[in-house]
Structures are given as C-alpha cells and as structure tokens.
Coordinates of C-alpha atoms and ligand atoms in Angstrom, one line a residue:
X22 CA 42.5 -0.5 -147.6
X23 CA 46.1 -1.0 -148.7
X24 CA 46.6 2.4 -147.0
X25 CA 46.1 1.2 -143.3
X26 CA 47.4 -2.5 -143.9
X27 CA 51.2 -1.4 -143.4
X28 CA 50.3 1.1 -141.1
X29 CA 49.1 -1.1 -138.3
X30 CA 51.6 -3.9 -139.3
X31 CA 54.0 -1.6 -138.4
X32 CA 52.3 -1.1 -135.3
X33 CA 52.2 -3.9 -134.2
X34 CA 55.9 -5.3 -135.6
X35 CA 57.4 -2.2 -133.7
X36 CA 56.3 -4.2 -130.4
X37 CA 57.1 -7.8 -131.6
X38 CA 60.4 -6.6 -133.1
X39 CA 63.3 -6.9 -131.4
X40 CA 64.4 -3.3 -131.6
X41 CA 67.8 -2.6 -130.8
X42 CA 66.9 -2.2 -126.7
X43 CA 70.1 -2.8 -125.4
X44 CA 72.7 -1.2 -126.9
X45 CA 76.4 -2.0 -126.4
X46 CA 78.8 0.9 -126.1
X47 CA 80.6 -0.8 -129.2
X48 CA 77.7 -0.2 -131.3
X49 CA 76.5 2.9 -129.6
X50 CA 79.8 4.1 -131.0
X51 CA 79.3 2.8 -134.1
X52 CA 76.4 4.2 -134.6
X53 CA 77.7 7.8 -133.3
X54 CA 80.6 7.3 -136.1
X55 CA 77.9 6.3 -138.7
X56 CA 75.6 9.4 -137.5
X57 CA 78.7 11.6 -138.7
X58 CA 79.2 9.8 -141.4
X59 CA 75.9 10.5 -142.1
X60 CA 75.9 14.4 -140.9
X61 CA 78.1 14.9 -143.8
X62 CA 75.6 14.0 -146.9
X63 CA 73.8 16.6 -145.4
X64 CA 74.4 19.8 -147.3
X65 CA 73.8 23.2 -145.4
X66 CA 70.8 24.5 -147.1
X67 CA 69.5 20.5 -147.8
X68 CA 65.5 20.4 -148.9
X69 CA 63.9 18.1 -146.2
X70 CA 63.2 15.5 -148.5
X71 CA 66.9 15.0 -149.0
X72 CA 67.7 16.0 -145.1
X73 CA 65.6 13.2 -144.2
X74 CA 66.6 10.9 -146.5
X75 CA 70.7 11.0 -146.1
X76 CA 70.4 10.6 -142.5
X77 CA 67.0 9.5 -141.2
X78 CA 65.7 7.0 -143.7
X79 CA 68.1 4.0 -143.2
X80 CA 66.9 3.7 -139.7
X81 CA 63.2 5.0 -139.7
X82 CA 62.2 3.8 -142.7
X83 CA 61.9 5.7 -146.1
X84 CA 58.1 6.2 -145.3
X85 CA 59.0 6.6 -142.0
X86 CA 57.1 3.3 -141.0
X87 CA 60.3 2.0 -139.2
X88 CA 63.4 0.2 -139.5
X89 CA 66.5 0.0 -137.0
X90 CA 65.0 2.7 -135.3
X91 CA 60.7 3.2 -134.5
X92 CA 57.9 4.3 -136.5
X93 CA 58.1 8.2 -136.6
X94 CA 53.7 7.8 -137.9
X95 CA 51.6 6.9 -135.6
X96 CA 50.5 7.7 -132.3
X97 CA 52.2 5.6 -129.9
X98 CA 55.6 7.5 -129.4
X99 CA 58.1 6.1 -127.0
X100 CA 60.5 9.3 -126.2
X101 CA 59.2 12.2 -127.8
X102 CA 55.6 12.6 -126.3
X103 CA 54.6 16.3 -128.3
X104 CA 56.3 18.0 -131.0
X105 CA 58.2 20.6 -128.9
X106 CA 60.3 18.1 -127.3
X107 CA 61.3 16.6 -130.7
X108 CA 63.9 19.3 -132.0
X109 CA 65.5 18.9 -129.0
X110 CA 65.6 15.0 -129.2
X111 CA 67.0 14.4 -132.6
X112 CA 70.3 17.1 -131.5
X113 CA 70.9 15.2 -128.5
X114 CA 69.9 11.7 -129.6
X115 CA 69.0 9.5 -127.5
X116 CA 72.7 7.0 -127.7
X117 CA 71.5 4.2 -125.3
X118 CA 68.3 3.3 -127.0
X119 CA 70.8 3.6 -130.5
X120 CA 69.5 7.1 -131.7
X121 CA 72.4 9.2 -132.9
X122 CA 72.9 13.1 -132.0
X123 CA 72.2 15.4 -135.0
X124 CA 73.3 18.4 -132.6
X125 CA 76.4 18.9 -134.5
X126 CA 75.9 17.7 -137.9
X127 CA 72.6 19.5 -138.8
X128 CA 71.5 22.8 -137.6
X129 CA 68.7 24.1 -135.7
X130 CA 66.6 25.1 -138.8
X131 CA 67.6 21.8 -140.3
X132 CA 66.4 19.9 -137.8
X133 CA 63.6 22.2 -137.0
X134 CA 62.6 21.2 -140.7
X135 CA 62.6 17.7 -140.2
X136 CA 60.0 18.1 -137.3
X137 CA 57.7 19.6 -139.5
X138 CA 58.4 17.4 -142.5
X139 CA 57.5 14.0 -139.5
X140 CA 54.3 16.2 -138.6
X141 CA 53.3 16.8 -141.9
X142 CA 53.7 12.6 -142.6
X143 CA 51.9 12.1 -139.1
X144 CA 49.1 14.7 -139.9
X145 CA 48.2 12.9 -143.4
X146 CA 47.4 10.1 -141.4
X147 CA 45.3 11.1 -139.1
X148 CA 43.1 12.5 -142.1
X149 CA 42.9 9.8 -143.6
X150 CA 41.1 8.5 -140.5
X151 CA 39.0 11.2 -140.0
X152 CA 38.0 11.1 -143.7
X153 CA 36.6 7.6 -143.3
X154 CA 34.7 8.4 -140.1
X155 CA 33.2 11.3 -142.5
X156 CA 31.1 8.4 -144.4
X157 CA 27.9 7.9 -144.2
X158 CA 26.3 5.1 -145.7
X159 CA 23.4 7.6 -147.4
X160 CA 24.5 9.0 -150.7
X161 CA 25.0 12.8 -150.3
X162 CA 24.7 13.2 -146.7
X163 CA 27.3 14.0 -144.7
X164 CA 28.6 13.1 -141.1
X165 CA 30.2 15.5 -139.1
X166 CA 30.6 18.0 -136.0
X167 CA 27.4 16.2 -134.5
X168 CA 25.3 16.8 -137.5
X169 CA 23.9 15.1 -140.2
X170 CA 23.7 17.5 -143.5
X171 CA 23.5 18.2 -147.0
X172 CA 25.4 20.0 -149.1
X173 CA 23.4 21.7 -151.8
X174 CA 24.4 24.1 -154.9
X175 CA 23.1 27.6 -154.3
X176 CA 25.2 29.7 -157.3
X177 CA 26.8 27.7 -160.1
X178 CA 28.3 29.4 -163.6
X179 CA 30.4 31.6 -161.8
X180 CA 34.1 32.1 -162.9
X181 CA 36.5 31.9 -159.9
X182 CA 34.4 33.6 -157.1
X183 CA 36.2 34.9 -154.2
X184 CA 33.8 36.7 -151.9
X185 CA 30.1 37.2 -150.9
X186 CA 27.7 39.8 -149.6
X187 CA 24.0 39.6 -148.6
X188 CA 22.1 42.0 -149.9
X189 CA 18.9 43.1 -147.1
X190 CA 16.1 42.2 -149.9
X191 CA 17.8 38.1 -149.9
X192 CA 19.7 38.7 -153.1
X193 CA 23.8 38.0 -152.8
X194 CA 26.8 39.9 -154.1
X195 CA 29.4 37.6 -155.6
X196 CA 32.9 38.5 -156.8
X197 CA 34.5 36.8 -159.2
X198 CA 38.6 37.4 -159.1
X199 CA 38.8 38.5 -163.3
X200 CA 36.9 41.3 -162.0
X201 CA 33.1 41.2 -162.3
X202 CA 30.7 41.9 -159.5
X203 CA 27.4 39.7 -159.9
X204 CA 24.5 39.6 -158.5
X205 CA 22.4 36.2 -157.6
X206 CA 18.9 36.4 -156.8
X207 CA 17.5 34.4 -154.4
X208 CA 16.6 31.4 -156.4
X209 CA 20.7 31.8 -157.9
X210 CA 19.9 32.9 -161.1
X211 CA 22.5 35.4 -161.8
X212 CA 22.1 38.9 -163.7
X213 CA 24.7 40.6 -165.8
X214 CA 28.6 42.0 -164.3
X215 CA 27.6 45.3 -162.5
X216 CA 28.7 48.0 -164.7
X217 CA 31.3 50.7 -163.8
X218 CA 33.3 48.5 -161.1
X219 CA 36.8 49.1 -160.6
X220 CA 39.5 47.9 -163.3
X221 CA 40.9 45.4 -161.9
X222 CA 44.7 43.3 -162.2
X223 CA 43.8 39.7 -162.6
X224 CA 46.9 38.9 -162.0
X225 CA 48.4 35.9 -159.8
X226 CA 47.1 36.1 -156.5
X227 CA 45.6 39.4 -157.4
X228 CA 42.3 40.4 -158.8
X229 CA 38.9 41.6 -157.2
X230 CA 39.5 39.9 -153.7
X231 CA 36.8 41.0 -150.8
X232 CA 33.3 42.4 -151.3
X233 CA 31.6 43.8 -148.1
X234 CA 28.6 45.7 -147.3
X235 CA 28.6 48.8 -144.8
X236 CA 26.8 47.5 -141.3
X237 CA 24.6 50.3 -142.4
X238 CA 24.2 50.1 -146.1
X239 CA 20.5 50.0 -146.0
X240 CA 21.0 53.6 -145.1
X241 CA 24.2 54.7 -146.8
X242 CA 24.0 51.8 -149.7
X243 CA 28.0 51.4 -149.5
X244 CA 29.7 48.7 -150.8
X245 CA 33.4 48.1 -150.4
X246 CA 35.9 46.3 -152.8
X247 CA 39.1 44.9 -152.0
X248 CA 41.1 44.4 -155.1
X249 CA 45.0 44.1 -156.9
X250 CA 44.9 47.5 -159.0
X251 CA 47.1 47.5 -162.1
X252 CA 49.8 50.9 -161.6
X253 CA 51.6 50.9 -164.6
X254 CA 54.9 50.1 -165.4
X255 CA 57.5 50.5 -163.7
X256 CA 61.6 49.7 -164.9
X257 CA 59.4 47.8 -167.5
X258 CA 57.7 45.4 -165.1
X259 CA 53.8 45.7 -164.3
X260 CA 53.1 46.7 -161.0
X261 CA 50.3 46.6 -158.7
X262 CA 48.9 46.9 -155.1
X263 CA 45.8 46.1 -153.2
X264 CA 43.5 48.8 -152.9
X265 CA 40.3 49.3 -151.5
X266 CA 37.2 51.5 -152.5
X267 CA 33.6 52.0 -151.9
X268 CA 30.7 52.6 -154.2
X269 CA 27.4 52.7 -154.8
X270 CA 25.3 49.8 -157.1
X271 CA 22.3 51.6 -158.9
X272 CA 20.1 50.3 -161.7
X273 CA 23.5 47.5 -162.4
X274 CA 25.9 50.6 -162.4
X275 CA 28.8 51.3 -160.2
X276 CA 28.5 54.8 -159.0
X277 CA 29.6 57.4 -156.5
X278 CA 33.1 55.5 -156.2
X279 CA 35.4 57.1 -153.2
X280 CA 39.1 55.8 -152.7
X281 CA 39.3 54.2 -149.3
X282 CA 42.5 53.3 -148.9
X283 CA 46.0 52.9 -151.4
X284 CA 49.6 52.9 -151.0
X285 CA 52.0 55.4 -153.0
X286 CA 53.2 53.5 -156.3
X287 CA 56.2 53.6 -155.1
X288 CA 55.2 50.6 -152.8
X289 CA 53.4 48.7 -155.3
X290 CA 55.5 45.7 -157.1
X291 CA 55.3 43.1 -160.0
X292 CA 54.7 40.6 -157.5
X293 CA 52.1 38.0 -158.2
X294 CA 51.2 36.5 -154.5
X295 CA 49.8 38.3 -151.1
X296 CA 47.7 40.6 -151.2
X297 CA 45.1 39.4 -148.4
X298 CA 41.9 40.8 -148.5
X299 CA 39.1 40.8 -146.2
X300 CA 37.0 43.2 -144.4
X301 CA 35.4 43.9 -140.5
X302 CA 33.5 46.9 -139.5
X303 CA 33.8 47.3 -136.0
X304 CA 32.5 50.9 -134.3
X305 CA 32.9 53.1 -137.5
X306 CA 36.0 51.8 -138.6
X307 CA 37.4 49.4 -141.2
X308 CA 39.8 46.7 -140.7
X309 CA 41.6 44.8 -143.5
X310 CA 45.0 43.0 -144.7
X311 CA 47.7 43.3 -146.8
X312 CA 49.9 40.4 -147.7
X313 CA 53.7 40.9 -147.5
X314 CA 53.6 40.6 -151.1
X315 CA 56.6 38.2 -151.6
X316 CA 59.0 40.4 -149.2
X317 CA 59.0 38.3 -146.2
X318 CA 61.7 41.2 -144.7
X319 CA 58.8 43.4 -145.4
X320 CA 56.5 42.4 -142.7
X321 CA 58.1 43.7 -139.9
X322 CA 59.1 47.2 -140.9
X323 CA 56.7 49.6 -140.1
X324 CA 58.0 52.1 -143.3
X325 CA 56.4 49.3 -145.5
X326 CA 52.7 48.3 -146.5
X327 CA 53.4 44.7 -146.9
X328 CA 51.9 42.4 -144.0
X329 CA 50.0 44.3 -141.9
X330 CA 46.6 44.8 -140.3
X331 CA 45.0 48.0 -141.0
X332 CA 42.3 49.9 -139.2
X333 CA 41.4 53.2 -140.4
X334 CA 37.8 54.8 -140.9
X335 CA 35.3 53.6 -142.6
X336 CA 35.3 56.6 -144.9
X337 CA 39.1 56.1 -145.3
X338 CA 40.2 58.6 -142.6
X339 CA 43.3 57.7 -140.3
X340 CA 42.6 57.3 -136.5
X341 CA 44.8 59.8 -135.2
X342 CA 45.1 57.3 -131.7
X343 CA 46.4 54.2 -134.1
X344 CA 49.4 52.7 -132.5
X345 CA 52.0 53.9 -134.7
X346 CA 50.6 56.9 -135.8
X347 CA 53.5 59.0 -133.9
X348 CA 56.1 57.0 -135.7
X349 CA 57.1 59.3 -138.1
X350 CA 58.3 57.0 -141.1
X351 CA 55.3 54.3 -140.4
X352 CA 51.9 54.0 -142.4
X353 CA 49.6 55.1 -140.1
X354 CA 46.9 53.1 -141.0
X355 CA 48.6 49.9 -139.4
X356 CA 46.7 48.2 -136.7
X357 CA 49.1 44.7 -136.0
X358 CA 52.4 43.7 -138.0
X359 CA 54.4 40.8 -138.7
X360 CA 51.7 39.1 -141.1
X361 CA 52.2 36.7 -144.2
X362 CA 49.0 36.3 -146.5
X363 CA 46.0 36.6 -144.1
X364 CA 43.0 35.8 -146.3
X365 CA 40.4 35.8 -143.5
X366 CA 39.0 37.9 -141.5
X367 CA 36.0 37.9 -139.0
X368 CA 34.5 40.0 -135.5
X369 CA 33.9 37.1 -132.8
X370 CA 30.1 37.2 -132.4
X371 CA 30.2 37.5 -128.4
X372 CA 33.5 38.9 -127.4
X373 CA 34.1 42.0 -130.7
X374 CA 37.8 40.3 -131.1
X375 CA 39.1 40.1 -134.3
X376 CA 40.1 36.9 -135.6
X377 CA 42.6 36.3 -138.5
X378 CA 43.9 33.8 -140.7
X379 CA 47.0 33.7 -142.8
X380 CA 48.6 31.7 -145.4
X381 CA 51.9 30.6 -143.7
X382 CA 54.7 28.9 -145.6
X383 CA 54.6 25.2 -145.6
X384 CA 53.3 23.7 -142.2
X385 CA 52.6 27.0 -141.1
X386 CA 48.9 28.0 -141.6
X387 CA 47.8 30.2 -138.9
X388 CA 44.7 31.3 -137.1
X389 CA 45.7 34.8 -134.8
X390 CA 43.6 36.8 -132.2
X391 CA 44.7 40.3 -133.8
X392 CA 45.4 43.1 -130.7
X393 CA 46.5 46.4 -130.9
X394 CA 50.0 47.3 -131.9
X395 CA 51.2 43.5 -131.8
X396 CA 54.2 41.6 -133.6
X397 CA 52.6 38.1 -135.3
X398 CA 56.4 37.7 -135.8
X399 CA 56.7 36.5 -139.7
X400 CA 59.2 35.6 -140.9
X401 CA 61.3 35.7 -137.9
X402 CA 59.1 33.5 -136.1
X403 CA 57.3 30.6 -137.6
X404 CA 55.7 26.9 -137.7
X405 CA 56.6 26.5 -141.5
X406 CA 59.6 25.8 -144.0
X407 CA 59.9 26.9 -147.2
X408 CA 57.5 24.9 -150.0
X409 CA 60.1 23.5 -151.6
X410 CA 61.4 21.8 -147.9
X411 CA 64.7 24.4 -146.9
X412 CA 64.0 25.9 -143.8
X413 CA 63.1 29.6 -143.1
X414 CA 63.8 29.5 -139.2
X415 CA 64.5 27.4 -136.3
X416 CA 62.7 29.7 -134.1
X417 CA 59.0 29.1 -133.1
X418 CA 58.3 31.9 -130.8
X419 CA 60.5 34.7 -129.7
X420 CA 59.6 37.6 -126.7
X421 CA 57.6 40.4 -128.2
X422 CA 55.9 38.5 -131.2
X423 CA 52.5 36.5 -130.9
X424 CA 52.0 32.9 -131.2
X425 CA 49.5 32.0 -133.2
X426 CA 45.7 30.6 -131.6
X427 CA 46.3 27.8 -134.1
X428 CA 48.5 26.4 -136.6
X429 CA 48.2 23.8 -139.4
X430 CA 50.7 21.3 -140.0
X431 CA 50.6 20.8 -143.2
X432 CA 49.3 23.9 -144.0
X433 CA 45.9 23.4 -145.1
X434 CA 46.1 27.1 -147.3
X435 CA 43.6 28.5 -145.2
X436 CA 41.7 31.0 -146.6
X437 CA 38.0 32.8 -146.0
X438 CA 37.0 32.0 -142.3
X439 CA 33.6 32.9 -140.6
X440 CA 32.2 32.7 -136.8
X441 CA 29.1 30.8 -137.9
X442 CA 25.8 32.8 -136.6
X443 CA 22.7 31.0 -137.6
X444 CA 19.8 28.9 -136.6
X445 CA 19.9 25.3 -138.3
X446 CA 23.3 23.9 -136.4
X447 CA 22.7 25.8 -132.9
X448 CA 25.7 23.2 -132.0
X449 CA 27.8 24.9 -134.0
X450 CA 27.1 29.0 -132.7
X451 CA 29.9 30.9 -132.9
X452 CA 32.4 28.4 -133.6
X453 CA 35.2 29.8 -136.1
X454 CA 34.4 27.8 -139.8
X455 CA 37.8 27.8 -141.8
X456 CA 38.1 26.7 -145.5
X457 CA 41.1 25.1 -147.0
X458 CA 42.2 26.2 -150.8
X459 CA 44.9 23.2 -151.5
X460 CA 43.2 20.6 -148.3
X461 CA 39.9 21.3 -150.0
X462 CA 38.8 21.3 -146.2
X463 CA 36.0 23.1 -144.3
X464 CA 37.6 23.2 -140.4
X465 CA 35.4 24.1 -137.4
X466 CA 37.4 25.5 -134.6
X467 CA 35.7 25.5 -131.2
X468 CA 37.1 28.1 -129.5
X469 CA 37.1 28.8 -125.4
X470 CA 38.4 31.8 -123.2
X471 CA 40.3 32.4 -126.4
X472 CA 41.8 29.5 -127.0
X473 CA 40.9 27.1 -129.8
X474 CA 40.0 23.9 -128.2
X475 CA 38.7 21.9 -131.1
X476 CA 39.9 21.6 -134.4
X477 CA 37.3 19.4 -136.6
X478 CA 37.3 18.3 -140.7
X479 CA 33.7 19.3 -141.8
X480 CA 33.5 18.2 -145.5
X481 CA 36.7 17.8 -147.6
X482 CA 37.2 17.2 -151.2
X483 CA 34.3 19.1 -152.6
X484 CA 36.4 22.1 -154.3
X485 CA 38.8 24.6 -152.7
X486 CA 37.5 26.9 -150.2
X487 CA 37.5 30.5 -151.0
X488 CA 35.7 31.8 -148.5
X489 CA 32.9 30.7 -145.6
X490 CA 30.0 32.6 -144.9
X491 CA 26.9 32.6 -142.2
X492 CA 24.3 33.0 -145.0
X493 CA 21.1 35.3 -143.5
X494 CA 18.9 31.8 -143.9
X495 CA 20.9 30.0 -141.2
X496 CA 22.6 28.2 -143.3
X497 CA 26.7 27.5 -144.3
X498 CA 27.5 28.5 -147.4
X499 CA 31.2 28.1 -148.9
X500 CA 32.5 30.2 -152.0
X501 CA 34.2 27.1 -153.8
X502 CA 36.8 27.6 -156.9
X503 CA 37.0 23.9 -159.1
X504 CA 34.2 23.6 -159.4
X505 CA 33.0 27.2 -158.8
X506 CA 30.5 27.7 -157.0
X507 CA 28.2 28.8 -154.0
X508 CA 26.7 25.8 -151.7
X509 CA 25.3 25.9 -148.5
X510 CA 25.2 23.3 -145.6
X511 CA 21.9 22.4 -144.7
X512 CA 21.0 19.9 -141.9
X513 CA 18.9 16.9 -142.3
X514 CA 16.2 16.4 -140.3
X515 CA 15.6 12.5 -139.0
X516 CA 12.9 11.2 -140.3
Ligands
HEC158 C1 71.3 4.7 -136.6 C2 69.8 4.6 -136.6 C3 69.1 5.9 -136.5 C4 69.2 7.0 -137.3 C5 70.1 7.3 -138.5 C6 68.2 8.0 -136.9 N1 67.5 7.4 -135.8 FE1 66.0 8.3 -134.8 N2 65.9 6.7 -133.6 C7 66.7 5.6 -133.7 C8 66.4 4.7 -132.5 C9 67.0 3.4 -132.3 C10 65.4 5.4 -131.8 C11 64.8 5.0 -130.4 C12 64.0 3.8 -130.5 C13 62.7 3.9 -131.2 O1 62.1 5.0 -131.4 O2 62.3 2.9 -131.6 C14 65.1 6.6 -132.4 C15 64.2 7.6 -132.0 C16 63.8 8.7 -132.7 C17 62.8 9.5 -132.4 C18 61.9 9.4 -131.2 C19 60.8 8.4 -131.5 C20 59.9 8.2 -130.3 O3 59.3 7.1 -130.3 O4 59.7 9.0 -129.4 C21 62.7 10.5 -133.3 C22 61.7 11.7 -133.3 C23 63.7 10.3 -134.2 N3 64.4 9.1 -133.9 C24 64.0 11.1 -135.3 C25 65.1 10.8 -136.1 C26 65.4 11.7 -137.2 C27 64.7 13.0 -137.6 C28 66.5 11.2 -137.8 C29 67.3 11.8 -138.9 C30 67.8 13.2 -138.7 C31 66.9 10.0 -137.1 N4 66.0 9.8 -136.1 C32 67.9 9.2 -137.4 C33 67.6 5.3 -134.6 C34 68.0 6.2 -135.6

C-alpha cells in the first residue's frame, strides 16, 4: 500500500525528528522576515493551490506530509485541536514553536481557504481508511453500518435516471433527465416513454429532475414533475426555468396536465446549473427547491426565484400565511432562503421536519433542517471555496443565517437523500441515507435530537448517486448515473 507507507513514516518521523522546538529569537525573526518574504508571492485573489504552495509548502511539505514545520494530515495535531481554531492559528502563528503569522500577509478568506484546502487533504485520508475497512473477503458482499449486504441490479438500460416513484400495484416510475418517464415492472423490465409528458430542456443541469406521487394518488392518480422547461429566446440566448406540473398516466399517456408552479420568463436564464428538484408532501401542501441558478447574489433576495424553499398547495395555490407573503415585491411561494443547489429533499419519518441537502461550492456540501422563514445564509455564509480554489468568504456563520446540520469537506456533491423506512436493516430506521454524484458515496447520517451524530461511508465507487430511495420491499435502492441504473441494498442473511 504505497498509499499508507509515507503516511505513517511521517508519523512516526514527526516524533523522532528533531523539529525546530526551541526556537531562538534570531531565527524566530528570521523566520518572521521570511514569512513576509513569503506573504508577498501571495497574490490577492491567489487559487489555494498556489496560496499554499508560495507560503506553506517549504515548511509543511508539498503533500503536506511535513518538513520544517508538522504534518498538516493526520490525526495527531499538536496546536490546532479542531478546524475552528485553525484560521485563527495560521494569522497569529505560533513564533516560538517557529510558525510564522499570516495575519497580515494573507487575508481572512485567504486563509480561510487554506483551512479548507488542509481539510479537504485530511478528509481523503481518512477515506481511504474507511474504504479498506469496507472489504470483505466474499466477492460482492459488502461491509458496512453493522450489516453485511448485497448490492443487486433492479433497472438497467436506462439513460441518465434522476428520480423514482412507487407505483401502489409494485411497478416504479423512473425518470430519465433527456425527458422520458418509464415505467419498470416489478421484475425491471421496462415498457415504452410514457406519451404526452412535458417537453423538456435537457440542458446542463437541467432536464426532467424529480418525479413524485400524490400521498393520495390511489385516489386522485396525480403525479408531479419537476423539470428545466425550455422559454424561448431571449437577447438571443436560450432560456429556461424549473417548473413543476402534475398529470395523470392513462393507458402510457400523459393526461389531464395542470401547471403547479412557474416563474415569469422574465426570471428564467441561459444558465446551465441549479435548478434543484425534489418534492415532500406534508398536510396538503407541496414543498420543493429552486437552485440559485448561477446568481449566488440571487439567493438571498426575496424579489428573486433563485435559491429558495418553496411551500405552496398541492394544487399550486399560495398559502396566504407563508412567511413572506405580506412582502410586497417577494414570491410568495418561498418557505426558507439563502440556498445553493439543494438536490434532496425528505419528511423525517418520526418528527414531520424537513430535511434538505444542497450542493455547496467546494468543501461545502450541506445537509439543513429547513424552518419557517429562515436565512441558510449562501453565499454570505459558507464552508466552501470556489472550485477552482479562490475563496468566496471568510465567514462561516453570521447572526440571523442557519448553520448547516452537516457539512462535507470535500464536498461529496450530495445529491438525492432519503430517511430510510423499511424492514431488512431495522438498524438503520430512520437514519438519513445521502448519495454522492462526484464521491460516488452512499452516506448514512444518524441523526439525534436534531443533530447528526454519525456520519458513515456505506458503499462507494459503484456509480454516482442520483438519488436514494426506501423501496416499498424494505429494501435500499440508489438511482445511479455511470453505469445507469437502479440497485437495491439487500442484506445477507448468515448462513
Ligand atoms: C517557516 C516555516 C513554516 C511556514 C512557512 C508555515 N508553517 Fe505552519 N508551522 C510551522 C511550525 C514549525 C509549526 C509548529 C510545529 C509543528 O506543527 O510541528 C507550524 C504549525 C502549523 C499548524 C498547526 C499544526 C498542529 O499540529 O496543530 C498549522 C495548521 C499550520 N502550521 C499551517 C500553516 C499554513 C496554512 C501555512 C501557510 C500559510 C504555514 N503553516 C506555513 C512552520 C511553518
């Protein structure tokens, strides 16, 4: 395992090495000239890579495995005990033990970028050690969350599927993002694209998104869509918004279609990325995202549809008693504000809250408790960085904006997530299952009072998770794109 040999050789060097203990106030100057020396590679608006590089590297290591100064991997940290204190650390330094102050050469978001960037490093690690204790030594069986299990195909030939439903008679309701509705039977043989559905704008991000049945659709036979609908062009660019509708499926045809809910054109936009969706039904109304659609500066004004919450009717009606609905220039659909990209969406099976999750920029993935009327603070608040490694903000919290249940750092691109509910891992009852798009990673949160106490790797590496779902026979099932499929987590019995 080449992976681990430098690892724990560094481990163990960093207590046999003769690290610069006792520093003399000649050379704790000398390093505080160097450190400026230093500060001045670094270029306001610096990527991390580079940040980290001009003024960490010579002393930390270029993997960060340690040089003049310690290890910044691992888990035995000598000064900085948790990742809050850390910002704080590399301003001030720490000049006896021979660590200069980046107070004054980098700023706050600078710095708050490098934490991120040594928690990202630190993070890879620790998944590589998880991933081994994953193994089992029986082909195809997995290890994990106290269980033994199988993972088995349940829909295959499917183009890019995004979303399930289950059907009352056992048969399942897939959508594919290009646009087609299908329908598996129970043994997964699929039948033709439902007829009629919606046209949809397969575009980015954007497509035919969520898929949702009415909690009383074997009365009413409702299905909603979620989906990126194509509005025409606009100053020459193609423009488009999420939208949502419901219909009826008779004899393979989509009938009896009703608008739900859409945004004036004005508001739509050639933007390719964030437009959520996902749907709960909780006591006659309809909750669902919208992505900030590119315009981070978006999310927090009221006046715009990007990155919100909605809760309106099910039958597309606005609640006259929503929080903002007295706010003259605010869309009166919104339920909660300040949101990225939340692609999940699920009712907590004991308590009714509503638990989100949303793509955060890079290191800041985040699972939120969504409440009335709240702030979830993007993009003025944040555990991310920009992808390509400049920092957004410094600031992690501020009064009046939520912090997040959870956070992934790196971001895991979290996607579909699902309180499981069935029968054949009673371990695992009502703990929150999120899949990972770019981590290829199931997660399963264990959450207490509120607070997510656990935070496990279930399977990783078998496709990107689109979306997790507690199927009606107990089982897991996971909406995979590359490959694409539909496979459910089974358990297996000892013999
Ligand atoms: C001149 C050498 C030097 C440079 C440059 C330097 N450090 Fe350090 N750093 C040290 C030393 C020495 C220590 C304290 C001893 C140790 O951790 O082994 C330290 C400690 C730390 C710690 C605390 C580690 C712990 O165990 O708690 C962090 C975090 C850290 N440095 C981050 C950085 C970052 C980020 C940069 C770049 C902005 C940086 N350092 C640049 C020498 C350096």
């Amino acid at each position: 395992m080449p992976f681990f040999y430098p690892y724990t050789g560094i481990m163990n060097s960093r207590v046999a090495m003769p690290l610069p203990v006792r520093v003399t106030s000649v050379s704790a100057v000398l390093l505080l000239a160097c450190a400026s020396l230093w500060g001045q590679n670094a270029i306001g608006k610096g990527k991390v890579t580079d940040l980290y590089n001009n003024n960490c590297a010579s002393c930390h290591g270029a993997d960060l495995e340690g040089g003049l100064g310690g290890p910044l991997v691992g888990d035995n940290w000598d000064y900085v005990k948790d990742y809050d204190g850390m910002a704080a650390y590399i301003a001030e330094g720490n000049i006896k033990m021979g660590m200069p102050p980046f107070g004054e050469t980098l700023s706050p978001k600078e710095i708050r970028s490098l934490v991120i960037f040594i928690r990202e490093k630190n993070s890879q690690l620790e998944k590589q050690q998880m991933q081994d204790a994953l193994k089992t030594e029986e082909e195809g069986v997995f290890q994990a969350g106290g269980y033994r299990f199988r993972v088995e195909d349940v829909v295959t030939d499917l183009k890019t599927p995004w979303s399930v439903a289950f059907l009352p008679d056992g048969r399942m309701l897939i959508n594919e993002k290009r646009g087609t509705v299908r329908i598996a039977q129970k043994d997964g043989t699929l039948s033709p694209a439902i007829e009629g559905t919606p046209k949809v704008w397969d575009h980015g991000q954007g497509g035919l998104l969520e898929v949702a049945l009415h909690p009383d659709y074997a009365d009413n036979g409702w299905v909603y869509l979620g989906y990126n609908e194509y509005s025409g062009k606009h100053n020459g660019e193609d423009w488009g918004m999420t939208k949502v509708v419901r219909g009826k499926i008779k004899d393979g045809q989509w009938v009896d279609e009703e608008v739900i809910f859409e945004v004036p054109p004005e508001y739509h936009s050639g933007s390719g990325v964030h437009f959520g969706t996902r749907f709960v039904f909780k006591d006659g109304y309809l909750f669902f995202p919208i992505g900030e659609r590119g315009r981070q500066d978006f999310a927090q004004d009221l006046d715009k549809p990007n990155g919100k919450v909605y809760r309106i009717y099910d039958d597309g009606r606005i609640p006259e008693d929503n929080p903002f609905a007295d706010k003259s220039e605010a869309f009166k659909g919104i339920w909660s504000y300040g949101h990225r990209n939340p692609q999940g969406l699920d009712l907590h099976p004991v308590t009714g809250d509503i638990w989100e999750a949303e793509h955060g920029p890079r290191g800041g993935d985040e699972v939120n408790l969504i409440e009335r009327g709240k702030n979830y603070g993007w993009p003025v608040i944040t555990y991310g960085m920009n992808y390509n490694g400049t920092p957004i903000t410094e600031k992690t919290s501020a009064p009046g904006m939520e912090q997040p249940k959870h956070y992934w750092v790196p971001s895991i691109a979290v996607c579909g997530i699902d309180f499981y509910e069935g029968d054949l891992f009673p371990d695992w009852k009502n703990n929150l299952f999120a899949g990972g798009l770019a981590s290829q990673e199931l997660h399963r949160l264990v959450i207490e009072d509120g607070k997510v106490v656990k935070d496990e790797i279930i399977v990783k590496g078998l496709g990107r998770v689109r979306d997790v779902a507690s199927a009606p026979d107990g089982s897991l099932m996971l909406v995979l794109n590359g490959p694409d499929k539909i496979v459910r987590l089974v358990p297996v019995r000892d013999r």
